[in-house]
Every structure is written in C-alpha cells, then in structure tokens.
Coordinates of C-alpha atoms in Angstrom, one line a residue:
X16 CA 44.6 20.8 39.7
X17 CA 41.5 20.3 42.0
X18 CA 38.0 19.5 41.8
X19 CA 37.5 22.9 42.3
X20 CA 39.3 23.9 39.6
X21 CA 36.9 21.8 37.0
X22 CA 35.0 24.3 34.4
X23 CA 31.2 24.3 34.6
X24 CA 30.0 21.2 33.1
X25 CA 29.7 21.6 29.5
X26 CA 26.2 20.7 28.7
X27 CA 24.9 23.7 31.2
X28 CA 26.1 26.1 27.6
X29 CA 22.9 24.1 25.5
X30 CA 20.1 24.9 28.2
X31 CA 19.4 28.2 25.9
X32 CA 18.9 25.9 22.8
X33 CA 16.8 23.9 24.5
X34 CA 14.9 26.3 26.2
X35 CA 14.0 27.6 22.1
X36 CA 13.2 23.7 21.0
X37 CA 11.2 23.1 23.9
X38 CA 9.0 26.4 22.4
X39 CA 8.0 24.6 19.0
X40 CA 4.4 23.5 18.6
X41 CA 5.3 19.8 18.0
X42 CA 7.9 19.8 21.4
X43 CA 11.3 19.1 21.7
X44 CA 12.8 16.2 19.9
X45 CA 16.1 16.3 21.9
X46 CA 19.1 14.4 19.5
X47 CA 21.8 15.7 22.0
X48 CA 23.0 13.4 24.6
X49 CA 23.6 9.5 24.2
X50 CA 20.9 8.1 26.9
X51 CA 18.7 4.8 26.1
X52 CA 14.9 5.5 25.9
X53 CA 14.0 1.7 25.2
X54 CA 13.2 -1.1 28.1
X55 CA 15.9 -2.5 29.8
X56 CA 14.9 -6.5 29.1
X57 CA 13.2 -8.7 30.5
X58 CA 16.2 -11.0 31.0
X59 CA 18.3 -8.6 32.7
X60 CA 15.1 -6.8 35.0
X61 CA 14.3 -10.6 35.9
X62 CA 17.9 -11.5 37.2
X63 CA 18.2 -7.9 39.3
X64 CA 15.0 -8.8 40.7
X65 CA 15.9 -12.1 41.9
X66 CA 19.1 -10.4 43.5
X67 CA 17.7 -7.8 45.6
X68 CA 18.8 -10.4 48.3
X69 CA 22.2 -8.4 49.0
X70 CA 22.7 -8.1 52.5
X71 CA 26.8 -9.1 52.1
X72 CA 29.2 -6.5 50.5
X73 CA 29.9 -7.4 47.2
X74 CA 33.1 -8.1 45.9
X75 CA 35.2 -5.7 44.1
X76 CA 36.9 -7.8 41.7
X77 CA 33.1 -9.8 41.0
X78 CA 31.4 -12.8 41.6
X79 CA 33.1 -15.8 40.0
X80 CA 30.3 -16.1 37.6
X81 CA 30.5 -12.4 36.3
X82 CA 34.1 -12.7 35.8
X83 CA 33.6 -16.2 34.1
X84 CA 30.4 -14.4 31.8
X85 CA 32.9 -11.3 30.7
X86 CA 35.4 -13.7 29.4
X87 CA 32.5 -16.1 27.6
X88 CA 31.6 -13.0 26.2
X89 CA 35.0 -11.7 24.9
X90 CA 35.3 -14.9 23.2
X91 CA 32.2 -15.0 21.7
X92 CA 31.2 -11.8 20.5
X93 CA 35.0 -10.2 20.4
X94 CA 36.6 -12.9 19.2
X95 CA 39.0 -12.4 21.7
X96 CA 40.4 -15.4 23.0
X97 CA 42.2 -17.1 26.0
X98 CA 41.4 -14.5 28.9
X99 CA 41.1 -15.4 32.1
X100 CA 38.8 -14.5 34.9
X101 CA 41.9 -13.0 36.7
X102 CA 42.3 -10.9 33.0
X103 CA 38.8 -9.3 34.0
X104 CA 37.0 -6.6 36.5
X105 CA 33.8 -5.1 37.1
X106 CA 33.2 -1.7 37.1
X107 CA 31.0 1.0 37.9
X108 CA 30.2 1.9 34.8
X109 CA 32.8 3.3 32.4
X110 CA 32.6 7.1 32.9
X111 CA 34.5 6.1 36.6
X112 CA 37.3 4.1 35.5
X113 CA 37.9 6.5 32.1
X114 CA 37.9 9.7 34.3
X115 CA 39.9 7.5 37.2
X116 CA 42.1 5.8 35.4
X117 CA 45.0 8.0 35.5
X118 CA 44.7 8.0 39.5
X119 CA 44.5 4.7 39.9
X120 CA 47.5 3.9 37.9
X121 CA 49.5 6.6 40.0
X122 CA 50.2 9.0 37.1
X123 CA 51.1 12.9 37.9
X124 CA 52.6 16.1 36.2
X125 CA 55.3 14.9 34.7
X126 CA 53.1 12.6 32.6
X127 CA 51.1 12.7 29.8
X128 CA 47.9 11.2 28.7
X129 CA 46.7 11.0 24.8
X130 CA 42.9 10.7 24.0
X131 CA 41.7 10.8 20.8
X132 CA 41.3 14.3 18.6
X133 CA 37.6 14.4 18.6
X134 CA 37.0 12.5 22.3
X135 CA 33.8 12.6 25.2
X136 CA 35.6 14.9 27.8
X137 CA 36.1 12.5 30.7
X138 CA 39.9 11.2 29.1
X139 CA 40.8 15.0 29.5
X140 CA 39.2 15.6 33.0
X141 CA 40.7 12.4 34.5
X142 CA 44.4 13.7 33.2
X143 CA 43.9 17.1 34.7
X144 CA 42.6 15.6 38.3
X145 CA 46.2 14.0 38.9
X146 CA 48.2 17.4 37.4
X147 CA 49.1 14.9 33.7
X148 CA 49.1 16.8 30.5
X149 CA 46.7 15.9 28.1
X150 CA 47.0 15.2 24.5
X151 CA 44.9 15.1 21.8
X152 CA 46.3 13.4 18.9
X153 CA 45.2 10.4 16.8
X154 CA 48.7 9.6 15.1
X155 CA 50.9 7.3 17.6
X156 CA 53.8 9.3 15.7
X157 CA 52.9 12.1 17.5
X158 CA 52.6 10.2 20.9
X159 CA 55.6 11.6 23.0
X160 CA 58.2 10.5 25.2
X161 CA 56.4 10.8 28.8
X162 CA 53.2 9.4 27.7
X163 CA 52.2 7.1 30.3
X164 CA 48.6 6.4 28.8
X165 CA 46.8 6.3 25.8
X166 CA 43.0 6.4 25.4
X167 CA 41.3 5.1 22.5
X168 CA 37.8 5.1 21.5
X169 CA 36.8 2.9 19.1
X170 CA 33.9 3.1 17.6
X171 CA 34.3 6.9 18.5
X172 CA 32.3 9.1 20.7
X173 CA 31.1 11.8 19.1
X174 CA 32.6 10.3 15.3
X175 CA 31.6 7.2 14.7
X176 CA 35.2 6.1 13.6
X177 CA 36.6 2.8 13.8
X178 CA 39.9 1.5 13.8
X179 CA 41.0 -1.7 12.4
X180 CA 43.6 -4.2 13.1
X181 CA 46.5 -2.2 11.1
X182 CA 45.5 0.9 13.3
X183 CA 45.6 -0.7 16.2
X184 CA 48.5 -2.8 15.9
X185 CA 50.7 0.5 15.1
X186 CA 49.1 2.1 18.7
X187 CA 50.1 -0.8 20.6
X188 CA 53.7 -1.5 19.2
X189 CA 53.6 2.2 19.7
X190 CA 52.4 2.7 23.3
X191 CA 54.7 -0.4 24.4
X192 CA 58.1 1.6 22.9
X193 CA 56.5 4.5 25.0
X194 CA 55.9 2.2 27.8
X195 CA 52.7 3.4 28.3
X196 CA 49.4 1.8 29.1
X197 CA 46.9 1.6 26.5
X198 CA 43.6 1.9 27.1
X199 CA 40.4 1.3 24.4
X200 CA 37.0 2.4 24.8
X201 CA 35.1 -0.1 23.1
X202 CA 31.7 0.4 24.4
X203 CA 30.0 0.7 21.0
X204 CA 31.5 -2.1 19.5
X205 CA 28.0 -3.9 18.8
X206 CA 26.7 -1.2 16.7
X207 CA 28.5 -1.0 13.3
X208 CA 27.0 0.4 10.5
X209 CA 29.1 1.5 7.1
X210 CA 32.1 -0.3 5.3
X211 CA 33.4 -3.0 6.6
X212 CA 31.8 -2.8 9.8
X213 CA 28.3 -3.5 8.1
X214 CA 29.3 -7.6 7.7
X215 CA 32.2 -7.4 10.1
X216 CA 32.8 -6.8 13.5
X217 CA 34.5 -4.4 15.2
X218 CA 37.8 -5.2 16.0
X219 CA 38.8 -5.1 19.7
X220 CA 42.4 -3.8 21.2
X221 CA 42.7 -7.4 22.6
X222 CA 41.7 -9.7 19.6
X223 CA 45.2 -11.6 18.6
X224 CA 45.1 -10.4 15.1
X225 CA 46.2 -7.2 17.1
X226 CA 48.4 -8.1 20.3
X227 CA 49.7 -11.5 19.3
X228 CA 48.3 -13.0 22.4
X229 CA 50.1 -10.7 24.4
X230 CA 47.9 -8.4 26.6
X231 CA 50.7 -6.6 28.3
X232 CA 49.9 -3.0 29.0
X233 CA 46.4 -3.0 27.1
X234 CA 43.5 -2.8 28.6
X235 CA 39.4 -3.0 27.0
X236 CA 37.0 -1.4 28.5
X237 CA 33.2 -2.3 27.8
X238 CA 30.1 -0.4 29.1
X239 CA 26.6 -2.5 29.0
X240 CA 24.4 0.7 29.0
X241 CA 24.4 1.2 24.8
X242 CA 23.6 -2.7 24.1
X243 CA 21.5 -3.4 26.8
X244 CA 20.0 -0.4 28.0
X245 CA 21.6 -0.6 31.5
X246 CA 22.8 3.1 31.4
X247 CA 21.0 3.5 35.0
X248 CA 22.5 0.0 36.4
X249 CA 26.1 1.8 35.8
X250 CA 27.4 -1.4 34.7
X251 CA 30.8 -1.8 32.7
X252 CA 33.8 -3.6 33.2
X253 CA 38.0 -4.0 31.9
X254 CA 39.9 -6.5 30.5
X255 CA 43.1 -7.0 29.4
X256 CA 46.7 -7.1 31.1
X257 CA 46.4 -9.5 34.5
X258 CA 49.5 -7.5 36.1
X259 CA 47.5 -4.1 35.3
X260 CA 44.1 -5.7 36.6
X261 CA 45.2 -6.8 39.7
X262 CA 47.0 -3.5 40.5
X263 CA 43.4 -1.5 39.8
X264 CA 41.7 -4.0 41.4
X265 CA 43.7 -3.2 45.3
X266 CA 43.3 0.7 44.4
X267 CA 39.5 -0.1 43.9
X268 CA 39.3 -2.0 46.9
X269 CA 40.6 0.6 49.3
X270 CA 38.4 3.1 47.6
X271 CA 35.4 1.2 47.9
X272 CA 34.9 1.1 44.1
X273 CA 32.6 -1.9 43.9
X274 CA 29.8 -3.2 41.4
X275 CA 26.3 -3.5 44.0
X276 CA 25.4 -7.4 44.1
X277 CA 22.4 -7.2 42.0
X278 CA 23.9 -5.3 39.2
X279 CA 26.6 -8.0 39.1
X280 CA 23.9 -10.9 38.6
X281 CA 21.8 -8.4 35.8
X282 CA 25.0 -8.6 34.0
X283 CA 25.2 -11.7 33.7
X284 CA 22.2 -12.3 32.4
X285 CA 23.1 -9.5 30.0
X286 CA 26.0 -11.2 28.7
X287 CA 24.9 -14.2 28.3
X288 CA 22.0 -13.3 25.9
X289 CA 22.2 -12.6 22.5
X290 CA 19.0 -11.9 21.0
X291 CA 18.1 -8.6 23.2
X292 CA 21.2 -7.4 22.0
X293 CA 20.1 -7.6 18.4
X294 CA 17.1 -6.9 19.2
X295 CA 18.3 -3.3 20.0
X296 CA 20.9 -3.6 17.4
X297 CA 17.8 -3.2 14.4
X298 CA 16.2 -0.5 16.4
X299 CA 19.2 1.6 16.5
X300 CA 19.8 0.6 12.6
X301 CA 16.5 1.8 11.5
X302 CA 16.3 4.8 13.5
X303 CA 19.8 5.6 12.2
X304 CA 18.3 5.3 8.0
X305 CA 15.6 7.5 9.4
X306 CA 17.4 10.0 9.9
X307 CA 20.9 9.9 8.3
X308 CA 19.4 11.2 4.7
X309 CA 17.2 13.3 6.5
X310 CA 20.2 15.3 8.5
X311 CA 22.2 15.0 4.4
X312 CA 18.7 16.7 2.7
X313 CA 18.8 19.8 5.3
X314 CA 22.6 20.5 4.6
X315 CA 24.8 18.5 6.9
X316 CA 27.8 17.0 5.6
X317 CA 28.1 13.4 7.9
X318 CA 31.4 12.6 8.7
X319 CA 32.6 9.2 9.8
X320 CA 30.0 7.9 11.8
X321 CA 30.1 4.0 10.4
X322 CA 29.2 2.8 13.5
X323 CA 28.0 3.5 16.8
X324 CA 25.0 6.1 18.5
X325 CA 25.7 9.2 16.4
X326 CA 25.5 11.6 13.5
X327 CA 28.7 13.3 13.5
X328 CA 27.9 16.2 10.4
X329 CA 28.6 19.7 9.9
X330 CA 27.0 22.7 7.5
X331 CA 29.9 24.2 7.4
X332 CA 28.9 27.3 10.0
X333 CA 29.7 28.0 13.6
X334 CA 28.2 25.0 15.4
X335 CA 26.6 27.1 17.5
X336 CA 25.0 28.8 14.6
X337 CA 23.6 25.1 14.0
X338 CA 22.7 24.6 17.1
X339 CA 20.5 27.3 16.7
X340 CA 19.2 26.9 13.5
X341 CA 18.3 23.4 14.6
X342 CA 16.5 24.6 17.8
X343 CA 14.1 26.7 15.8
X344 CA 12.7 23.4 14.2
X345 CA 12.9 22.4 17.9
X346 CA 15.3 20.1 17.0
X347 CA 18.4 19.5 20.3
X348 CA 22.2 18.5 18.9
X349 CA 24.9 18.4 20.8
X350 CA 28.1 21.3 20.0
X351 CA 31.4 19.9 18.6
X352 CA 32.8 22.4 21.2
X353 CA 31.9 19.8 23.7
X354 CA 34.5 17.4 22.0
X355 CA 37.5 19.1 22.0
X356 CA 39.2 21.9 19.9
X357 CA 39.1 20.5 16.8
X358 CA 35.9 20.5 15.3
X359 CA 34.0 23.9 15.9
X360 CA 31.6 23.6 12.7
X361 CA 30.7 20.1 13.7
X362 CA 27.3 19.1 16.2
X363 CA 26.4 15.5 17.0
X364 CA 23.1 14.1 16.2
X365 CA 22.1 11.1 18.6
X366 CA 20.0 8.2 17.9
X367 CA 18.7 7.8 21.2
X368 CA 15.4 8.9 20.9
X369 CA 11.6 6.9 20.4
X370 CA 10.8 6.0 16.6
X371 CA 8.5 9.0 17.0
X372 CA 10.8 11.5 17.7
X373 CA 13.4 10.4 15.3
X374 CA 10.9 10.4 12.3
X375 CA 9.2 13.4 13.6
X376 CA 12.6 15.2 13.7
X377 CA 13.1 13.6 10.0
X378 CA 9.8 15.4 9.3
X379 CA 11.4 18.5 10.5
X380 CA 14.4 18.9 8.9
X381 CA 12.7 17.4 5.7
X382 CA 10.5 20.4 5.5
X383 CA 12.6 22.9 6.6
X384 CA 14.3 22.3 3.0
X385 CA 11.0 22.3 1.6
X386 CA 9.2 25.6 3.1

C-alpha cells in the first residue's frame, strides 16, 4: 500500500451534518472532534516565549532537561518508577509516532499489528503504510502468531475504557510470548471519571505492578495536548524499553523527526506544574456532569466512557440516523463508523467545547424530550 492508496479522510463524510447544525437558530454546538477550546497557560506560553531564541537545530532525542522532566513526571503522576532519561524521547506529537510506528520499527507484510476493537484510525493507517495486517481485537488470546505490535489505548479513544493492572499484565506476558512490541496510548490518563478511576489513577503499561520492573518491549506514549491544551504545540513524547528507544530515536534522526526548541522548553514547564493540570481536570469534570444525564434523558445509552474526553453512547439506530437526528437540534457527534467496524449504532459525544456550548447543547437535547 501507498499514500495514494489512503481513503478520503473520514471526517470529510460529517460536512453534511454540519452543514444542517450550522442552520439552527442558536448555531452549531459542535461535540464531534477532540480539540481544546481553553487557554494554553500561562506557565507553558511564558516558557515558549522565552525560547523563541532557537537559532541551533534542536535535538531529536531532547534537551537534557526535557528528558530529565518526562521521567520526574512518570514518577510523580504515573507512579512509574526508575526510568531513565535514556528510557525517554520527544515527539512530535502523538498522531506521528502512532501512525509511524510500524515504519520505524521496520515491520512489513508478513506482519501484523493489533489495535484495539473500538480504536482512533491512525493504529490502522500506520499498519497499512508498511503493507502489515491489521487487527482489531481486544483479547491477547486472540493476538496471533506474526503479531509484531500491539497498540493499546487506555483510557480509550472513542470509549472511555480503562484497563487495569490484571488487563495489562495478561497483554504484556502476552505480547512478549508473541515477541511483539507493545505499545499504550495513554494520553488521557489524567482524566478519569467513573469506578475506580474516580479516587484512583489510571494505571500505566510501565507502572511495576504491571511489568515487574522490566520494560522490555513496552513502550508509553503520552500526548500534552488533552492536559495542557498544547494540541497546536504538537507536543508528546515515549517511554519505555531503552533498547527500543534508542533504535527509534536513529530512525528519527535520519528522518528529521525532531521536537522545535521552544516547544521542548514549553514542555517542560508543562510537566513540571501541577495545578494547571487540575485546573483543566474540573473543567472537563463539570462539563462532562453537564452533559452526561443530558445525552441519557434524550435516549442515548453511554457506554464505558469512565474516563477521558468522550461520551461514547448509542440509541440503538444507524449512527448515522443519530447523527442526523442530533444535527437538527444543531447539535455535531462524531459516527462510530469512524472507529472501526464494530460499533455502527454508536456516535461520540466530546467534551471539548466552552461551558456555553456544552450547557446550551444540554438545553437542546433536554428539550427535544420535552417538545
């Protein structure tokens, strides 16, 4: 397969939808993709600013004092202990290394990659670039001989779901008799909501309840754009497995994958500050009560969805047929279509939108029981 060979991107199917919200009287209160509307802070605009000084190329593998500030922060919000700053590296943002992943660590058509069931579509798009199979399966029982990755996502993108320490002991014991690399989106992990996850963290891949203090073959991956609002500073980064790092790292080198100076010193600050973080923790929360029983009272059925930026719910119709019921309130969700196979009945209500749009789609749905 090619790049010329990718379909259409997928969000080019809801222009219709929107097209019919943007019509409603009140505009378009648009619940469909997962970008931050709120202020990027203070702390991290300050530290860009004072940057802008970048004459030098940057490095590729990161400043000593980011790669020093990713493992602090492991430690003290992951609970993840003794990494390294050669366990560590910079990226991006996370949409590159997810869809690049599979390149980078040499993969081809006699492989195969596993993402999760309901899954954002970059874990399939970055299998089909190299010519690997992709898999979609959430039960490392299923996971077969010739996998040479394995994607989770946890908390989930589009569902919300979580795994915990059992779960993710079984994928890595699994993934290691595979021999395969496994690879956990964790880029929600601040924002847990239901269950457990309302007093307790999330668990990452790498905390030793799971691995044992072994890190072979498992990678994290971590994206600032949900907890800080960096989404435009495309600023991530991986951890895990110092063998695996240092191999990506030379394939990112020679392909000029490299995190601009700047953004490197706005993450820091980023990572070293706490209170902005929960700061944008309780705005999420109490958007999220705004709307969660407002999204039940119209009909949806929420599934999951205990922690992260979304509503994953169905009515039990085509999810197109929800989309377009939803659009005539002027109301934008996103199709379960977009997700994978699985889930054709189900649409995905974000979070990222002002207070005002979230109550004034609350308002909507609210009275389109009512009327």
């Amino acid at each position: 397969m090619s790049v010329r060979d990718l379909a259409d991107y997928p969000w080019d199917a809801v222009a219709p939808y929107a097209e019919r919200a943007r019509q409603h009287p009140g505009g378009i209160v648009d619940l469909s993709i997962g970008s931050p509307v709120d202020p990027t802070p203070d702390v991290v605009a300050d530290a860009l600013r004072r940057a802008t000084d970048a004459h030098a190329y940057p490095q590729t593998v990161g400043t000593p004092a980011l790669r020093e500030a990713i493992v602090a922060w492991y430690a003290r919000r992951r609970g993840v202990t003794g990494l390294t700053p050669s366990h560590v590296v910079p990226t991006v943002g996370s949409k590159e290394l997810v869809a690049l992943l599979p390149l980078l660590l040499g993969l081809g058509p006699d492989d195969t990659v596993v993402h999760p069931r309901a899954a954002y579509p970059s874990y399939e798009v970055g299998a089909r670039l190299v010519g690997a199979a992709p898999l979609a399966s959430d039960d490392p029982d299923e996971w077969p001989v010739g996998t040479r990755l394995v994607w989770l996502n946890t908390p989930g993108n589009p569902d919300g779901g979580v795994l915990g320490v059992t779960d993710l002991r079984r994928a890595v014991e699994r993934a290691r008799e595979l021999g395969a690399v496994l690879a956990s989106d964790e880029c929600y992990a601040e924002l847990g909501w239901d269950g457990p996850w309302a007093d307790a963290a999330v668990p990452s891949i790498l905390d030793p309840s799971v691995t044992d203090g072994d890190v072979a073959g498992v990678v994290s991956v971590y994206s600032l754009s949900k907890q800080s609002n960096l989404a435009g500073y495309r600023a991530a980064f991986l951890a895990g497995d110092p063998a695996l790092v240092e191999r990506l790292v030379t394939a990112r080198k020679h392909l000029g994958l490299m995190v601009p100076g700047p953004v490197q010193a706005a993450m820091i600050a980023a990572l070293g500050d706490d209170a902005h973080v929960e700061h944008q923790r309780e705005l999420y929360r109490s958007r999220r009560n705004t709307l969660k029983p407002a999204v039940e009272a119209a009909g949806f059925r929420i599934d999951r969805s205990e922690a992260g930026l979304y509503l994953w719910a169905t009515a039990g119709e085509e999810a197109w047929d929800s989309l377009g019921r939803l659009s005539e309130l002027g109301i934008l969700a996103g199709p379960g279509h977009f997700y994978g196979t699985h889930f054709p009945q189900h649409v995905r209500f974000s979070l990222t939108a002002t207070d005002e749009r979230i109550a004034e789609a609350a308002r909507r749905l609210r009275a389109s029981v009512s009327s």
